[in-house]
PDB file of C-alpha atoms in Angstrom:
ATOM      1  CA  UNK B 288      11.594   4.348 -17.280  1.00 64.00           C
ATOM      2  CA  UNK B 289       8.091   3.378 -18.456  1.00 79.00           C
ATOM      3  CA  UNK B 290       5.051   5.538 -17.790  1.00 94.00           C
ATOM      4  CA  UNK B 291       1.994   4.234 -15.980  1.00 98.00           C
ATOM      5  CA  UNK B 292      -0.578   3.273 -18.611  1.00 98.00           C
ATOM      6  CA  UNK B 293      -3.529   0.919 -18.958  1.00 98.00           C
ATOM      7  CA  UNK B 294      -1.335  -1.277 -21.160  1.00 98.00           C
ATOM      8  CA  UNK B 295       1.271  -1.569 -18.403  1.00 98.00           C
ATOM      9  CA  UNK B 296      -1.462  -2.511 -15.927  1.00 98.00           C
ATOM     10  CA  UNK B 297      -2.695  -5.192 -18.343  1.00 98.00           C
ATOM     11  CA  UNK B 298       0.863  -6.489 -18.646  1.00 98.00           C
ATOM     12  CA  UNK B 299       1.175  -6.642 -14.858  1.00 98.00           C
ATOM     13  CA  UNK B 300      -2.142  -8.465 -14.554  1.00 98.00           C
ATOM     14  CA  UNK B 301      -1.065 -11.095 -17.055  1.00 98.00           C
ATOM     15  CA  UNK B 302       2.339 -11.613 -15.426  1.00 98.00           C
ATOM     16  CA  UNK B 303       0.880 -11.966 -11.945  1.00 98.00           C
ATOM     17  CA  UNK B 304      -2.095 -14.097 -12.936  1.00 95.00           C
ATOM     18  CA  UNK B 305      -0.696 -17.398 -11.661  1.00 94.00           C
ATOM     19  CA  UNK B 306       1.928 -16.009  -9.289  1.00 96.00           C
ATOM     20  CA  UNK B 307      -0.224 -14.309  -6.655  1.00 97.00           C
ATOM     21  CA  UNK B 308      -3.718 -14.697  -5.227  1.00 97.00           C
ATOM     22  CA  UNK B 309      -6.812 -13.090  -6.662  1.00 97.00           C
ATOM     23  CA  UNK B 310      -8.068 -12.003  -3.262  1.00 98.00           C
ATOM     24  CA  UNK B 311     -11.746 -12.204  -2.286  1.00 98.00           C
ATOM     25  CA  UNK B 312     -14.287  -9.491  -1.763  1.00 98.00           C
ATOM     26  CA  UNK B 313     -16.680  -9.762   1.169  1.00 98.00           C
ATOM     27  CA  UNK B 314     -19.870  -7.848   1.841  1.00 98.00           C
ATOM     28  CA  UNK B 315     -19.822  -5.793   5.038  1.00 98.00           C
ATOM     29  CA  UNK B 316     -23.287  -5.315   6.559  1.00 98.00           C
ATOM     30  CA  UNK B 317     -21.857  -3.035   9.250  1.00 98.00           C
ATOM     31  CA  UNK B 318     -20.145  -0.694   6.819  1.00 98.00           C
ATOM     32  CA  UNK B 319     -23.142  -0.802   4.477  1.00 98.00           C
ATOM     33  CA  UNK B 320     -25.332   0.447   7.316  1.00 97.00           C
ATOM     34  CA  UNK B 321     -22.786   3.097   8.301  1.00 97.00           C
ATOM     35  CA  UNK B 322     -22.207   4.455   4.787  1.00 97.00           C
ATOM     36  CA  UNK B 323     -25.791   4.019   3.583  1.00 97.00           C
ATOM     37  CA  UNK B 324     -24.807   2.082   0.459  1.00 98.00           C
ATOM     38  CA  UNK B 325     -23.828  -1.541  -0.283  1.00 98.00           C
ATOM     39  CA  UNK B 326     -20.187  -1.830   0.792  1.00 98.00           C
ATOM     40  CA  UNK B 327     -17.624  -4.576   0.308  1.00 98.00           C
ATOM     41  CA  UNK B 328     -14.160  -5.304   1.650  1.00 99.00           C
ATOM     42  CA  UNK B 329     -11.355  -6.162  -0.784  1.00 99.00           C
ATOM     43  CA  UNK B 330      -9.271  -8.479   1.383  1.00 98.00           C
ATOM     44  CA  UNK B 331      -5.671  -7.932   0.328  1.00 98.00           C
ATOM     45  CA  UNK B 332      -4.881  -9.012   3.868  1.00 98.00           C
ATOM     46  CA  UNK B 333      -5.238 -12.535   2.447  1.00 98.00           C
ATOM     47  CA  UNK B 334      -2.592 -11.903  -0.223  1.00 98.00           C
ATOM     48  CA  UNK B 335       0.790 -13.671  -0.385  1.00 96.00           C
ATOM     49  CA  UNK B 336       3.247 -12.055   2.068  1.00 96.00           C
ATOM     50  CA  UNK B 337       0.234 -10.586   3.886  1.00 97.00           C
ATOM     51  CA  UNK B 338      -0.335  -7.431   1.817  1.00 98.00           C
ATOM     52  CA  UNK B 339      -0.953  -5.977  -1.638  1.00 98.00           C
ATOM     53  CA  UNK B 340       2.738  -5.077  -1.936  1.00 98.00           C
ATOM     54  CA  UNK B 341       3.645  -8.420  -3.522  1.00 98.00           C
ATOM     55  CA  UNK B 342       1.856  -7.254  -6.670  1.00 98.00           C
ATOM     56  CA  UNK B 343       4.153  -4.332  -7.405  1.00 98.00           C
ATOM     57  CA  UNK B 344       7.330  -5.915  -6.066  1.00 98.00           C
ATOM     58  CA  UNK B 345       6.993  -9.098  -8.111  1.00 98.00           C
ATOM     59  CA  UNK B 346       6.114  -7.306 -11.347  1.00 98.00           C
ATOM     60  CA  UNK B 347       8.858  -4.699 -10.955  1.00 98.00           C
ATOM     61  CA  UNK B 348      11.592  -7.230 -10.199  1.00 98.00           C
ATOM     62  CA  UNK B 349      10.456  -9.389 -13.115  1.00 97.00           C
ATOM     63  CA  UNK B 350      11.198  -6.370 -15.340  1.00 96.00           C
ATOM     64  CA  UNK B 351      14.658  -5.834 -13.813  1.00 95.00           C
ATOM     65  CA  UNK B 352      17.492  -4.833 -16.105  1.00 92.00           C
ATOM     66  CA  UNK B 353      20.536  -7.037 -16.563  1.00 92.00           C
ATOM     67  CA  UNK B 354      22.508  -4.707 -14.288  1.00 89.00           C
ATOM     68  CA  UNK B 355      19.842  -4.991 -11.601  1.00 92.00           C
ATOM     69  CA  UNK B 356      19.807  -8.755 -11.893  1.00 94.00           C
ATOM     70  CA  UNK B 357      23.587  -8.945 -11.558  1.00 93.00           C
ATOM     71  CA  UNK B 358      23.972  -6.580  -8.607  1.00 95.00           C
ATOM     72  CA  UNK B 359      20.599  -6.908  -6.926  1.00 96.00           C
ATOM     73  CA  UNK B 360      18.603  -3.946  -5.655  1.00 96.00           C
ATOM     74  CA  UNK B 361      18.409  -1.700  -2.613  1.00 98.00           C
ATOM     75  CA  UNK B 362      15.071  -0.519  -1.300  1.00 98.00           C
ATOM     76  CA  UNK B 363      13.430   1.072   1.725  1.00 96.00           C
ATOM     77  CA  UNK B 364      10.308  -0.144   3.455  1.00 95.00           C
ATOM     78  CA  UNK B 365       8.153   0.332   6.524  1.00 90.00           C
ATOM     79  CA  UNK B 366       7.672  -3.431   6.296  1.00 93.00           C
ATOM     80  CA  UNK B 367       5.214  -4.762   3.736  1.00 96.00           C
ATOM     81  CA  UNK B 368       7.077  -3.620   0.622  1.00 97.00           C
ATOM     82  CA  UNK B 369      10.275  -5.076   2.066  1.00 96.00           C
ATOM     83  CA  UNK B 370       8.641  -8.410   2.794  1.00 97.00           C
ATOM     84  CA  UNK B 371       7.238  -8.487  -0.744  1.00 97.00           C
ATOM     85  CA  UNK B 372      10.593  -7.561  -2.316  1.00 97.00           C
ATOM     86  CA  UNK B 373      12.322 -10.224  -0.237  1.00 97.00           C
ATOM     87  CA  UNK B 374       9.839 -12.865  -1.429  1.00 97.00           C
ATOM     88  CA  UNK B 375       9.986 -11.811  -5.093  1.00 97.00           C
ATOM     89  CA  UNK B 376      13.789 -11.549  -5.072  1.00 97.00           C
ATOM     90  CA  UNK B 377      14.076 -15.061  -3.672  1.00 97.00           C
ATOM     91  CA  UNK B 378      11.704 -16.399  -6.330  1.00 97.00           C
ATOM     92  CA  UNK B 379      13.633 -14.648  -9.110  1.00 97.00           C
ATOM     93  CA  UNK B 380      17.116 -15.438  -7.778  1.00 96.00           C
ATOM     94  CA  UNK B 381      18.052 -11.819  -7.050  1.00 97.00           C
ATOM     95  CA  UNK B 382      19.853 -10.145  -4.168  1.00 96.00           C
ATOM     96  CA  UNK B 383      17.866  -7.635  -2.099  1.00 97.00           C
ATOM     97  CA  UNK B 384      19.012  -5.221   0.609  1.00 97.00           C
ATOM     98  CA  UNK B 385      16.175  -3.576   2.527  1.00 98.00           C
ATOM     99  CA  UNK B 386      16.467  -0.544   4.819  1.00 97.00           C
ATOM    100  CA  UNK B 387      13.771  -0.333   7.499  1.00 96.00           C
ATOM    101  CA  UNK B 388      12.994   2.248  10.232  1.00 93.00           C
ATOM    102  CA  UNK B 389      14.093   1.303  13.742  1.00 92.00           C
ATOM    103  CA  UNK B 390      10.417   1.063  14.811  1.00 87.00           C
ATOM    104  CA  UNK B 391       9.640  -1.580  12.158  1.00 92.00           C
ATOM    105  CA  UNK B 392       7.008  -4.112  13.220  1.00 90.00           C
ATOM    106  CA  UNK B 393       8.768  -7.298  14.339  1.00 89.00           C
ATOM    107  CA  UNK B 394       6.454  -9.535  12.307  1.00 90.00           C
ATOM    108  CA  UNK B 395       7.383  -7.687   9.120  1.00 92.00           C
ATOM    109  CA  UNK B 396      11.095  -7.732   9.985  1.00 94.00           C
ATOM    110  CA  UNK B 397      11.059 -11.477  10.583  1.00 94.00           C
ATOM    111  CA  UNK B 398       9.235 -12.009   7.296  1.00 94.00           C
ATOM    112  CA  UNK B 399      11.959 -10.204   5.337  1.00 96.00           C
ATOM    113  CA  UNK B 400      14.751 -12.121   7.024  1.00 96.00           C
ATOM    114  CA  UNK B 401      12.958 -15.434   6.530  1.00 95.00           C
ATOM    115  CA  UNK B 402      12.857 -14.801   2.773  1.00 95.00           C
ATOM    116  CA  UNK B 403      16.631 -14.356   2.710  1.00 94.00           C
ATOM    117  CA  UNK B 404      16.923 -10.592   2.302  1.00 96.00           C
ATOM    118  CA  UNK B 405      19.659  -8.492   3.887  1.00 97.00           C
ATOM    119  CA  UNK B 406      17.790  -6.171   6.267  1.00 97.00           C
ATOM    120  CA  UNK B 407      19.433  -3.009   7.606  1.00 97.00           C
ATOM    121  CA  UNK B 408      17.717  -1.282  10.529  1.00 97.00           C
ATOM    122  CA  UNK B 409      17.939   2.514  10.429  1.00 96.00           C
ATOM    123  CA  UNK B 410      18.731   4.612  13.525  1.00 95.00           C
ATOM    124  CA  UNK B 411      15.698   6.731  12.575  1.00 93.00           C
ATOM    125  CA  UNK B 412      12.062   6.011  13.479  1.00 89.00           C
ATOM    126  CA  UNK B 413      10.608   7.556  10.329  1.00 87.00           C
ATOM    127  CA  UNK B 414      10.430   6.312   6.763  1.00 89.00           C
ATOM    128  CA  UNK B 415      11.708   9.394   4.956  1.00 88.00           C
ATOM    129  CA  UNK B 416      15.069   9.587   6.746  1.00 92.00           C
ATOM    130  CA  UNK B 417      15.485   5.838   6.380  1.00 94.00           C
ATOM    131  CA  UNK B 418      14.873   6.146   2.647  1.00 94.00           C
ATOM    132  CA  UNK B 419      17.606   8.792   2.455  1.00 95.00           C
ATOM    133  CA  UNK B 420      20.034   6.267   3.981  1.00 97.00           C
ATOM    134  CA  UNK B 421      19.024   3.662   1.418  1.00 97.00           C
ATOM    135  CA  UNK B 422      19.465   6.085  -1.474  1.00 97.00           C
ATOM    136  CA  UNK B 423      22.901   7.096  -0.166  1.00 97.00           C
ATOM    137  CA  UNK B 424      23.923   3.436   0.057  1.00 96.00           C
ATOM    138  CA  UNK B 425      22.715   2.993  -3.524  1.00 96.00           C
ATOM    139  CA  UNK B 426      24.919   5.876  -4.661  1.00 96.00           C
ATOM    140  CA  UNK B 427      27.975   4.551  -2.833  1.00 96.00           C
ATOM    141  CA  UNK B 428      27.615   0.943  -3.952  1.00 95.00           C
ATOM    142  CA  UNK B 429      26.347   1.538  -7.465  1.00 94.00           C
ATOM    143  CA  UNK B 430      23.459  -0.820  -6.843  1.00 95.00           C
ATOM    144  CA  UNK B 431      20.061   0.408  -8.144  1.00 95.00           C
ATOM    145  CA  UNK B 432      17.519   1.868  -5.708  1.00 96.00           C
ATOM    146  CA  UNK B 433      13.948   0.640  -6.048  1.00 96.00           C
ATOM    147  CA  UNK B 434      11.229   2.995  -4.813  1.00 96.00           C
ATOM    148  CA  UNK B 435       8.368   1.434  -2.877  1.00 96.00           C
ATOM    149  CA  UNK B 436       5.890   3.615  -4.794  1.00 97.00           C
ATOM    150  CA  UNK B 437       7.415   6.114  -7.255  1.00 97.00           C
ATOM    151  CA  UNK B 438       7.845   3.572 -10.026  1.00 97.00           C
ATOM    152  CA  UNK B 439       5.400   2.886 -12.866  1.00 98.00           C
ATOM    153  CA  UNK B 440       5.761  -0.905 -12.653  1.00 98.00           C
ATOM    154  CA  UNK B 441       5.148  -0.814  -8.898  1.00 98.00           C
ATOM    155  CA  UNK B 442       2.054   1.349  -9.388  1.00 98.00           C
ATOM    156  CA  UNK B 443       0.775  -0.895 -12.178  1.00 98.00           C
ATOM    157  CA  UNK B 444       1.184  -3.978 -10.029  1.00 98.00           C
ATOM    158  CA  UNK B 445       0.034  -2.611  -6.692  1.00 98.00           C
ATOM    159  CA  UNK B 446      -2.962  -0.453  -7.504  1.00 98.00           C
ATOM    160  CA  UNK B 447      -3.538  -1.275 -11.135  1.00 98.00           C
ATOM    161  CA  UNK B 448      -3.979  -5.030 -10.902  1.00 98.00           C
ATOM    162  CA  UNK B 449      -5.932  -4.632  -7.670  1.00 98.00           C
ATOM    163  CA  UNK B 450      -8.334  -2.331  -9.512  1.00 98.00           C
ATOM    164  CA  UNK B 451      -8.831  -4.814 -12.345  1.00 98.00           C
ATOM    165  CA  UNK B 452      -9.932  -7.482  -9.878  1.00 98.00           C
ATOM    166  CA  UNK B 453     -12.312  -5.140  -8.061  1.00 98.00           C
ATOM    167  CA  UNK B 454     -13.954  -3.936 -11.275  1.00 98.00           C
ATOM    168  CA  UNK B 455     -14.426  -7.516 -12.487  1.00 98.00           C
ATOM    169  CA  UNK B 456     -15.891  -8.748  -9.189  1.00 98.00           C
ATOM    170  CA  UNK B 457     -17.888  -5.615  -8.277  1.00 98.00           C
ATOM    171  CA  UNK B 458     -18.966  -3.898 -11.521  1.00 98.00           C
ATOM    172  CA  UNK B 459     -21.508  -1.670  -9.752  1.00 98.00           C
ATOM    173  CA  UNK B 460     -19.008  -0.094  -7.332  1.00 98.00           C
ATOM    174  CA  UNK B 461     -18.382   3.629  -7.819  1.00 98.00           C
ATOM    175  CA  UNK B 462     -16.612   4.584  -4.568  1.00 98.00           C
ATOM    176  CA  UNK B 463     -13.102   3.275  -3.968  1.00 98.00           C
ATOM    177  CA  UNK B 464     -11.840   3.817  -0.404  1.00 98.00           C
ATOM    178  CA  UNK B 465      -8.096   3.252  -0.121  1.00 98.00           C
ATOM    179  CA  UNK B 466      -5.161   3.970   2.212  1.00 98.00           C
ATOM    180  CA  UNK B 467      -2.566   6.468   0.981  1.00 98.00           C
ATOM    181  CA  UNK B 468       1.074   6.465   2.021  1.00 96.00           C
ATOM    182  CA  UNK B 469       3.591   7.020  -0.750  1.00 96.00           C
ATOM    183  CA  UNK B 470       0.793   6.539  -3.261  1.00 97.00           C
ATOM    184  CA  UNK B 471       1.757   3.355  -5.106  1.00 97.00           C
ATOM    185  CA  UNK B 472      -1.576   1.663  -4.477  1.00 98.00           C
ATOM    186  CA  UNK B 473      -3.811   4.711  -4.840  1.00 98.00           C
ATOM    187  CA  UNK B 474      -2.159   6.053  -8.002  1.00 98.00           C
ATOM    188  CA  UNK B 475      -2.319   2.760  -9.884  1.00 98.00           C
ATOM    189  CA  UNK B 476      -5.900   2.180  -8.812  1.00 98.00           C
ATOM    190  CA  UNK B 477      -6.927   5.767  -9.590  1.00 98.00           C
ATOM    191  CA  UNK B 478      -5.598   5.718 -13.122  1.00 98.00           C
ATOM    192  CA  UNK B 479      -7.459   2.486 -13.901  1.00 98.00           C
ATOM    193  CA  UNK B 480     -10.844   3.197 -12.308  1.00 98.00           C
ATOM    194  CA  UNK B 481     -11.065   6.764 -13.560  1.00 98.00           C
ATOM    195  CA  UNK B 482     -10.663   5.409 -17.095  1.00 98.00           C
ATOM    196  CA  UNK B 483     -12.813   2.291 -16.740  1.00 98.00           C
ATOM    197  CA  UNK B 484     -15.589   3.162 -14.270  1.00 98.00           C
ATOM    198  CA  UNK B 485     -18.040   5.922 -15.142  1.00 98.00           C
ATOM    199  CA  UNK B 486     -18.554   8.176 -12.139  1.00 98.00           C
ATOM    200  CA  UNK B 487     -15.754   6.593 -10.100  1.00 98.00           C
ATOM    201  CA  UNK B 488     -14.797   8.405  -6.885  1.00 98.00           C
ATOM    202  CA  UNK B 489     -11.474   7.884  -5.104  1.00 98.00           C
ATOM    203  CA  UNK B 490     -11.344   8.429  -1.345  1.00 98.00           C
ATOM    204  CA  UNK B 491      -7.753   8.434  -0.071  1.00 98.00           C
ATOM    205  CA  UNK B 492      -7.344   7.966   3.690  1.00 98.00           C
ATOM    206  CA  UNK B 493      -4.297   9.253   5.570  1.00 97.00           C
ATOM    207  CA  UNK B 494      -3.032   9.964   9.067  1.00 97.00           C
ATOM    208  CA  UNK B 495      -3.794  13.280  10.741  1.00 97.00           C
ATOM    209  CA  UNK B 496      -0.152  13.577  11.776  1.00 95.00           C
ATOM    210  CA  UNK B 497       1.293  13.046   8.265  1.00 94.00           C
ATOM    211  CA  UNK B 498      -1.350  14.172   5.733  1.00 97.00           C
ATOM    212  CA  UNK B 499       1.021  14.399   2.779  1.00 97.00           C
ATOM    213  CA  UNK B 500      -1.626  13.947   0.078  1.00 98.00           C
ATOM    214  CA  UNK B 501      -3.939  16.641   1.460  1.00 98.00           C
ATOM    215  CA  UNK B 502      -1.045  19.050   1.958  1.00 98.00           C
ATOM    216  CA  UNK B 503       0.178  18.352  -1.562  1.00 98.00           C
ATOM    217  CA  UNK B 504      -3.259  19.125  -2.998  1.00 98.00           C
ATOM    218  CA  UNK B 505      -3.411  22.375  -1.015  1.00 97.00           C
ATOM    219  CA  UNK B 506       0.066  23.460  -2.107  1.00 97.00           C
ATOM    220  CA  UNK B 507      -0.148  22.210  -5.677  1.00 97.00           C
ATOM    221  CA  UNK B 508       3.086  20.202  -5.454  1.00 98.00           C
ATOM    222  CA  UNK B 509       4.149  16.927  -3.887  1.00 98.00           C
ATOM    223  CA  UNK B 510       5.120  16.990  -0.211  1.00 98.00           C
ATOM    224  CA  UNK B 511       7.701  14.241  -0.466  1.00 96.00           C
ATOM    225  CA  UNK B 512       9.151  14.498   3.048  1.00 93.00           C
ATOM    226  CA  UNK B 513       7.364  14.659   6.388  1.00 89.00           C
ATOM    227  CA  UNK B 514       8.578  14.003   9.936  1.00 83.00           C
ATOM    228  CA  UNK B 515       7.570  10.811  11.699  1.00 75.00           C
ATOM    229  CA  UNK B 516       4.036  10.819  12.997  1.00 74.00           C
ATOM    230  CA  UNK B 517       4.663   8.414  15.891  1.00 81.00           C
ATOM    231  CA  UNK B 518       1.800   6.228  14.706  1.00 92.00           C
ATOM    232  CA  UNK B 519       1.000   2.526  14.833  1.00 94.00           C
ATOM    233  CA  UNK B 520       0.095   2.872  11.153  1.00 94.00           C
ATOM    234  CA  UNK B 521       3.683   3.263   9.967  1.00 91.00           C
ATOM    235  CA  UNK B 522       2.838   2.022   6.470  1.00 92.00           C
ATOM    236  CA  UNK B 523       1.093   5.295   5.599  1.00 95.00           C
ATOM    237  CA  UNK B 524       3.311   7.823   7.363  1.00 91.00           C
ATOM    238  CA  UNK B 525       5.769  10.127   5.622  1.00 90.00           C
ATOM    239  CA  UNK B 526       5.664  11.985   2.316  1.00 95.00           C
ATOM    240  CA  UNK B 527       3.991  11.135  -0.961  1.00 97.00           C
ATOM    241  CA  UNK B 528       5.818  10.295  -4.176  1.00 97.00           C
ATOM    242  CA  UNK B 529       6.295  13.021  -6.771  1.00 97.00           C
ATOM    243  CA  UNK B 530       5.201  10.689  -9.592  1.00 97.00           C
ATOM    244  CA  UNK B 531       2.279   9.228  -7.691  1.00 98.00           C
ATOM    245  CA  UNK B 532       1.046  12.709  -6.790  1.00 98.00           C
ATOM    246  CA  UNK B 533       1.024  13.779 -10.431  1.00 98.00           C
ATOM    247  CA  UNK B 534      -1.387  10.930 -11.103  1.00 98.00           C
ATOM    248  CA  UNK B 535      -3.491  11.531  -7.990  1.00 98.00           C
ATOM    249  CA  UNK B 536      -3.769  15.322  -8.064  1.00 97.00           C
ATOM    250  CA  UNK B 537      -6.641  15.358 -10.587  1.00 97.00           C
ATOM    251  CA  UNK B 538      -8.101  11.984  -9.639  1.00 98.00           C
ATOM    252  CA  UNK B 539      -8.621  11.989  -5.857  1.00 98.00           C
ATOM    253  CA  UNK B 540     -12.021  13.163  -4.651  1.00 98.00           C
ATOM    254  CA  UNK B 541     -11.682  13.208  -0.857  1.00 98.00           C
ATOM    255  CA  UNK B 542      -8.894  12.896   1.722  1.00 98.00           C
ATOM    256  CA  UNK B 543     -10.269  11.958   5.164  1.00 98.00           C
ATOM    257  CA  UNK B 544      -7.717  11.980   7.993  1.00 98.00           C
ATOM    258  CA  UNK B 545      -7.697   9.592  10.955  1.00 98.00           C
ATOM    259  CA  UNK B 546      -5.813   9.213  14.229  1.00 97.00           C
ATOM    260  CA  UNK B 547      -4.425   6.245  16.147  1.00 97.00           C
ATOM    261  CA  UNK B 548      -7.353   6.011  18.553  1.00 97.00           C
ATOM    262  CA  UNK B 549      -9.744   5.664  15.608  1.00 98.00           C
ATOM    263  CA  UNK B 550      -7.425   3.141  13.953  1.00 98.00           C
ATOM    264  CA  UNK B 551      -7.248   0.955  17.065  1.00 98.00           C
ATOM    265  CA  UNK B 552     -11.034   1.018  17.349  1.00 98.00           C
ATOM    266  CA  UNK B 553     -11.233  -0.031  13.690  1.00 98.00           C
ATOM    267  CA  UNK B 554      -8.892  -2.986  14.281  1.00 98.00           C
ATOM    268  CA  UNK B 555     -11.147  -4.139  17.125  1.00 98.00           C
ATOM    269  CA  UNK B 556     -14.250  -3.593  14.960  1.00 98.00           C
ATOM    270  CA  UNK B 557     -12.794  -5.782  12.212  1.00 98.00           C
ATOM    271  CA  UNK B 558     -12.238  -8.634  14.654  1.00 98.00           C
ATOM    272  CA  UNK B 559     -15.743  -8.293  16.100  1.00 98.00           C
ATOM    273  CA  UNK B 560     -17.600  -7.842  12.812  1.00 98.00           C
ATOM    274  CA  UNK B 561     -15.603  -9.956  10.356  1.00 98.00           C
ATOM    275  CA  UNK B 562     -13.272 -12.038  12.559  1.00 98.00           C
ATOM    276  CA  UNK B 563     -10.141 -10.868  10.729  1.00 98.00           C
ATOM    277  CA  UNK B 564      -7.060  -9.506  12.471  1.00 98.00           C
ATOM    278  CA  UNK B 565      -5.506  -6.797  10.306  1.00 98.00           C
ATOM    279  CA  UNK B 566      -2.590  -4.433  10.786  1.00 97.00           C
ATOM    280  CA  UNK B 567      -3.134  -0.835  11.965  1.00 97.00           C
ATOM    281  CA  UNK B 568      -2.157   0.620   8.581  1.00 97.00           C
ATOM    282  CA  UNK B 569      -4.898  -1.407   6.909  1.00 98.00           C
ATOM    283  CA  UNK B 570      -7.439  -0.218   9.465  1.00 98.00           C
ATOM    284  CA  UNK B 571      -7.084   3.448   8.468  1.00 98.00           C
ATOM    285  CA  UNK B 572      -9.738   3.070   5.774  1.00 98.00           C
ATOM    286  CA  UNK B 573     -12.146   1.470   8.246  1.00 98.00           C
ATOM    287  CA  UNK B 574     -11.402   4.212  10.758  1.00 98.00           C
ATOM    288  CA  UNK B 575     -12.390   6.863   8.213  1.00 98.00           C
ATOM    289  CA  UNK B 576     -15.672   5.072   7.518  1.00 98.00           C
ATOM    290  CA  UNK B 577     -16.578   4.286  11.127  1.00 98.00           C
ATOM    291  CA  UNK B 578     -15.742   7.756  12.459  1.00 98.00           C
ATOM    292  CA  UNK B 579     -18.018   9.458   9.942  1.00 97.00           C
ATOM    293  CA  UNK B 580     -15.156  11.122   8.082  1.00 98.00           C
ATOM    294  CA  UNK B 581     -16.167   9.643   4.732  1.00 97.00           C
ATOM    295  CA  UNK B 582     -18.719  11.999   3.193  1.00 89.00           C
ATOM    296  CA  UNK B 583     -22.221  10.602   2.484  1.00 90.00           C
ATOM    297  CA  UNK B 584     -22.193   8.195  -0.461  1.00 97.00           C
ATOM    298  CA  UNK B 585     -24.840   7.623  -3.120  1.00 97.00           C
ATOM    299  CA  UNK B 586     -23.433   4.547  -4.862  1.00 98.00           C
ATOM    300  CA  UNK B 587     -21.884   1.187  -3.835  1.00 98.00           C
ATOM    301  CA  UNK B 588     -18.429   1.249  -2.272  1.00 98.00           C
ATOM    302  CA  UNK B 589     -15.392  -0.956  -1.811  1.00 99.00           C
ATOM    303  CA  UNK B 590     -12.921  -0.597   1.053  1.00 99.00           C
ATOM    304  CA  UNK B 591      -9.415  -1.920   0.361  1.00 98.00           C
ATOM    305  CA  UNK B 592      -8.007  -3.831   3.354  1.00 98.00           C
ATOM    306  CA  UNK B 593      -4.328  -3.586   2.538  1.00 98.00           C
ATOM    307  CA  UNK B 594      -2.577  -6.032   4.899  1.00 98.00           C
ATOM    308  CA  UNK B 595      -2.473  -8.278   7.934  1.00 97.00           C
ATOM    309  CA  UNK B 596       1.172  -8.127   9.050  1.00 95.00           C
ATOM    310  CA  UNK B 597       1.087  -7.221  12.724  1.00 95.00           C
ATOM    311  CA  UNK B 598       3.169  -8.540  15.610  1.00 93.00           C
ATOM    312  CA  UNK B 599       1.536 -10.324  18.528  1.00 94.00           C
ATOM    313  CA  UNK B 600       2.739  -7.563  20.860  1.00 94.00           C
ATOM    314  CA  UNK B 601       1.019  -4.842  18.817  1.00 94.00           C
ATOM    315  CA  UNK B 602      -2.107  -6.948  18.441  1.00 96.00           C
ATOM    316  CA  UNK B 603      -2.314  -7.491  22.208  1.00 96.00           C
ATOM    317  CA  UNK B 604      -1.789  -3.783  22.842  1.00 95.00           C
ATOM    318  CA  UNK B 605      -4.721  -2.904  20.579  1.00 97.00           C
ATOM    319  CA  UNK B 606      -7.140  -5.700  21.405  1.00 96.00           C
ATOM    320  CA  UNK B 607      -6.641  -5.613  25.169  1.00 93.00           C
ATOM    321  CA  UNK B 608      -6.854  -1.857  25.617  1.00 78.00           C
TER     322      UNK B 608
END
């Protein structure tokens, strides 16, 4: 398997150049006032399939081996990775089987099915146990398992190419505020900005109930399994990847933790301030900023808004509460 390098990120950027959107950045007066520095939003919520995950999925499947192309792949997803894999597999003429937790957001589930993927709903509410089912199915069937984050091509596509766009559009930014689940976005972005941006700081936001990155830093090894946190932000629950943690351990500067109440308030804030409806997972970064959990900043910042895929039922629950 390849290692994550700047060259691999450049390769991903070139492959994806005309296959996905170069998403916009938008100044946020409200966040600028809150953080005390000019602050922008990187709107991956406007990306194809509704999240940044199309970057890593498309690039990784384009690099599939002959065996993978013949048999297709098996993967596990809380929703956005699965939707992206389903889209990329359809475009590349590959078969995809996606395991999802039983609490998967209905909008994300419908998106996977609409793209023609085989979707298997787990009896478990959490990601980690669902992933174990997918890996076991991979062993039994002989079909390759594709990690949603612990894969160099996924990291290069997800975080790496995202970082290249941010650095080009916002050359003065030093603070990069990102959500952290398994680590595919944060690891790819961290490797790039720490090499390319002098004085870059990475702020990785997680859930209070499943703070895998912070626990991993405290223990000195990757916490790859955590019980379900019963959160609306399912995209960042569970453990962190062992490979992604090795990249992040010396590159992350802060790990603010947020709860569901703060996330729901952040979703409402986004609608009021910017008129964008985003998913709860994507609002974790805003929650960290708005609740004062991001330490005082001294240089411009960018906040990565990772996705928009939220069902109408969840949206009503948040907006009408």
